[in-house]
């Protein structure tokens, strides 16, 4: 159970990075070594992929929110969308605003789930979270 909690916390951290303002996201990229904007999506994917195995533990609404973010980022990575992966696009592109809004909702849901989990308990709290 402890490894699932660690995965959940890591996923929450990446959701918080995705939900931050464009300024916060650019600052995050500088902290990582002034890497490309796609690092935001790559870091989310690195946390999202292991969490996928835990979806039976997550309420359906949270699983749907996470899949929506993953789908948004994948659509943004399709051919012809290269311009979305610039620091300027973080500020002006409606796609990034949509990612931020969805990531913020998912972060709130996951934070609520993590806060309601109690150490020593064998199962995640079930029930649907908003």
mmCIF file of C-alpha atoms in Angstrom:
data_model
loop_
_atom_site.group_PDB
_atom_site.id
_atom_site.type_symbol
_atom_site.label_atom_id
_atom_site.label_comp_id
_atom_site.label_asym_id
_atom_site.label_seq_id
_atom_site.Cartn_x
_atom_site.Cartn_y
_atom_site.Cartn_z
ATOM 1 C CA UNK A 1 0.000 0.000 0.000
ATOM 2 C CA UNK A 2 2.872 2.346 0.752
ATOM 3 C CA UNK A 3 4.160 2.228 -2.841
ATOM 4 C CA UNK A 4 0.692 3.172 -4.095
ATOM 5 C CA UNK A 5 0.728 6.170 -1.788
ATOM 6 C CA UNK A 6 4.160 7.219 -3.124
ATOM 7 C CA UNK A 7 2.902 6.893 -6.699
ATOM 8 C CA UNK A 8 -0.143 8.957 -5.831
ATOM 9 C CA UNK A 9 1.995 11.693 -4.282
ATOM 10 C CA UNK A 10 4.287 11.750 -7.314
ATOM 11 C CA UNK A 11 1.299 12.022 -9.621
ATOM 12 C CA UNK A 12 -0.100 14.839 -7.490
ATOM 13 C CA UNK A 13 3.206 16.692 -7.745
ATOM 14 C CA UNK A 14 3.141 16.475 -11.551
ATOM 15 C CA UNK A 15 -0.511 17.548 -11.665
ATOM 16 C CA UNK A 16 0.421 20.586 -9.590
ATOM 17 C CA UNK A 17 3.149 21.431 -12.114
ATOM 18 C CA UNK A 18 0.682 21.087 -14.987
ATOM 19 C CA UNK A 19 -1.936 23.190 -13.221
ATOM 20 C CA UNK A 20 0.434 26.040 -12.384
ATOM 21 C CA UNK A 21 0.415 29.326 -14.239
ATOM 22 C CA UNK A 22 2.536 29.735 -17.368
ATOM 23 C CA UNK A 23 5.039 31.671 -15.264
ATOM 24 C CA UNK A 24 5.241 28.850 -12.717
ATOM 25 C CA UNK A 25 5.625 26.306 -15.494
ATOM 26 C CA UNK A 26 8.475 28.257 -17.092
ATOM 27 C CA UNK A 27 10.128 28.539 -13.674
ATOM 28 C CA UNK A 28 9.759 24.768 -13.238
ATOM 29 C CA UNK A 29 11.422 24.164 -16.609
ATOM 30 C CA UNK A 30 14.351 26.354 -15.577
ATOM 31 C CA UNK A 31 14.682 24.391 -12.321
ATOM 32 C CA UNK A 32 14.921 21.213 -14.372
ATOM 33 C CA UNK A 33 17.823 22.668 -16.324
ATOM 34 C CA UNK A 34 16.145 24.944 -18.823
ATOM 35 C CA UNK A 35 14.632 22.006 -20.695
ATOM 36 C CA UNK A 36 11.983 22.020 -23.420
ATOM 37 C CA UNK A 37 8.296 22.619 -22.663
ATOM 38 C CA UNK A 38 7.536 19.009 -23.536
ATOM 39 C CA UNK A 39 9.243 18.058 -20.262
ATOM 40 C CA UNK A 40 5.991 19.020 -18.499
ATOM 41 C CA UNK A 41 4.153 16.323 -20.455
ATOM 42 C CA UNK A 42 6.990 13.819 -20.121
ATOM 43 C CA UNK A 43 7.097 14.238 -16.343
ATOM 44 C CA UNK A 44 3.326 13.820 -16.123
ATOM 45 C CA UNK A 45 3.540 10.694 -18.267
ATOM 46 C CA UNK A 46 6.297 9.250 -16.071
ATOM 47 C CA UNK A 47 4.011 9.617 -13.049
ATOM 48 C CA UNK A 48 0.780 8.737 -14.872
ATOM 49 C CA UNK A 49 2.017 5.464 -16.387
ATOM 50 C CA UNK A 50 2.725 3.695 -13.065
ATOM 51 C CA UNK A 51 -0.510 5.078 -11.629
ATOM 52 C CA UNK A 52 -2.480 3.476 -14.461
ATOM 53 C CA UNK A 53 -2.019 0.105 -12.808
ATOM 54 C CA UNK A 54 -3.696 1.591 -9.719
ATOM 55 C CA UNK A 55 -6.876 2.776 -11.422
ATOM 56 C CA UNK A 56 -8.942 0.078 -9.723
ATOM 57 C CA UNK A 57 -7.960 1.867 -6.529
ATOM 58 C CA UNK A 58 -9.039 5.280 -7.769
ATOM 59 C CA UNK A 59 -12.630 6.430 -8.070
ATOM 60 C CA UNK A 60 -13.909 6.383 -11.643
ATOM 61 C CA UNK A 61 -14.183 10.173 -11.732
ATOM 62 C CA UNK A 62 -10.482 10.599 -10.926
ATOM 63 C CA UNK A 63 -9.443 7.954 -13.453
ATOM 64 C CA UNK A 64 -11.494 9.791 -16.095
ATOM 65 C CA UNK A 65 -9.872 13.129 -15.192
ATOM 66 C CA UNK A 66 -6.381 11.637 -15.492
ATOM 67 C CA UNK A 67 -7.176 10.014 -18.828
ATOM 68 C CA UNK A 68 -8.552 13.321 -20.118
ATOM 69 C CA UNK A 69 -5.279 15.088 -19.293
ATOM 70 C CA UNK A 70 -3.278 12.332 -20.938
ATOM 71 C CA UNK A 71 -5.497 12.518 -24.031
ATOM 72 C CA UNK A 72 -5.162 16.317 -24.189
ATOM 73 C CA UNK A 73 -1.381 16.125 -24.047
ATOM 74 C CA UNK A 74 -1.313 13.369 -26.668
ATOM 75 C CA UNK A 75 -3.522 15.399 -29.025
ATOM 76 C CA UNK A 76 -1.236 18.387 -28.493
ATOM 77 C CA UNK A 77 1.680 16.189 -29.573
ATOM 78 C CA UNK A 78 0.124 15.245 -32.897
ATOM 79 C CA UNK A 79 1.696 16.364 -36.184
ATOM 80 C CA UNK A 80 1.074 20.006 -36.942
ATOM 81 C CA UNK A 81 0.862 20.993 -33.267
ATOM 82 C CA UNK A 82 4.565 21.626 -32.779
ATOM 83 C CA UNK A 83 3.920 25.289 -32.020
ATOM 84 C CA UNK A 84 2.165 24.350 -28.782
ATOM 85 C CA UNK A 85 5.465 23.295 -27.234
ATOM 86 C CA UNK A 86 7.005 26.725 -26.743
ATOM 87 C CA UNK A 87 7.252 29.006 -23.715
ATOM 88 C CA UNK A 88 5.110 31.521 -25.601
ATOM 89 C CA UNK A 89 2.361 28.929 -26.117
ATOM 90 C CA UNK A 90 2.271 28.238 -22.392
ATOM 91 C CA UNK A 91 1.018 31.810 -22.062
ATOM 92 C CA UNK A 92 -1.312 32.183 -25.050
ATOM 93 C CA UNK A 93 -2.526 28.779 -26.249
ATOM 94 C CA UNK A 94 -6.059 27.785 -25.198
ATOM 95 C CA UNK A 95 -4.893 24.164 -25.156
ATOM 96 C CA UNK A 96 -2.562 24.934 -22.240
ATOM 97 C CA UNK A 97 -5.357 26.718 -20.377
ATOM 98 C CA UNK A 98 -7.469 23.589 -20.853
ATOM 99 C CA UNK A 99 -4.645 21.373 -19.557
ATOM 100 C CA UNK A 100 -4.203 23.648 -16.523
ATOM 101 C CA UNK A 101 -7.904 23.633 -15.710
ATOM 102 C CA UNK A 102 -8.176 19.826 -15.979
ATOM 103 C CA UNK A 103 -4.938 19.269 -14.058
ATOM 104 C CA UNK A 104 -6.183 21.551 -11.286
ATOM 105 C CA UNK A 105 -9.417 19.567 -10.943
ATOM 106 C CA UNK A 106 -7.572 16.246 -10.962
ATOM 107 C CA UNK A 107 -5.054 17.543 -8.415
ATOM 108 C CA UNK A 108 -7.883 18.588 -6.097
ATOM 109 C CA UNK A 109 -9.504 15.159 -6.439
ATOM 110 C CA UNK A 110 -6.275 13.261 -5.894
ATOM 111 C CA UNK A 111 -5.253 15.473 -2.959
ATOM 112 C CA UNK A 112 -8.613 14.760 -1.318
ATOM 113 C CA UNK A 113 -8.139 11.029 -1.855
ATOM 114 C CA UNK A 114 -4.593 11.051 -0.473
ATOM 115 C CA UNK A 115 -5.643 13.087 2.566
ATOM 116 C CA UNK A 116 -8.455 10.662 3.360
ATOM 117 C CA UNK A 117 -6.189 7.603 3.200
ATOM 118 C CA UNK A 118 -4.992 6.501 6.597
ATOM 119 C CA UNK A 119 -1.685 4.709 7.156
ATOM 120 C CA UNK A 120 -2.106 1.107 8.150
ATOM 121 C CA UNK A 121 -5.326 0.806 6.188
ATOM 122 C CA UNK A 122 -5.272 -1.925 3.584
ATOM 123 C CA UNK A 123 -7.443 -0.133 1.036
ATOM 124 C CA UNK A 124 -7.819 3.292 -0.509
ATOM 125 C CA UNK A 125 -11.003 5.073 0.394
ATOM 126 C CA UNK A 126 -13.461 4.297 -2.385
ATOM 127 C CA UNK A 127 -16.467 6.423 -3.047
ATOM 128 C CA UNK A 128 -16.609 9.029 -5.717
ATOM 129 C CA UNK A 129 -14.760 12.277 -5.319
ATOM 130 C CA UNK A 130 -15.424 15.437 -7.241
#
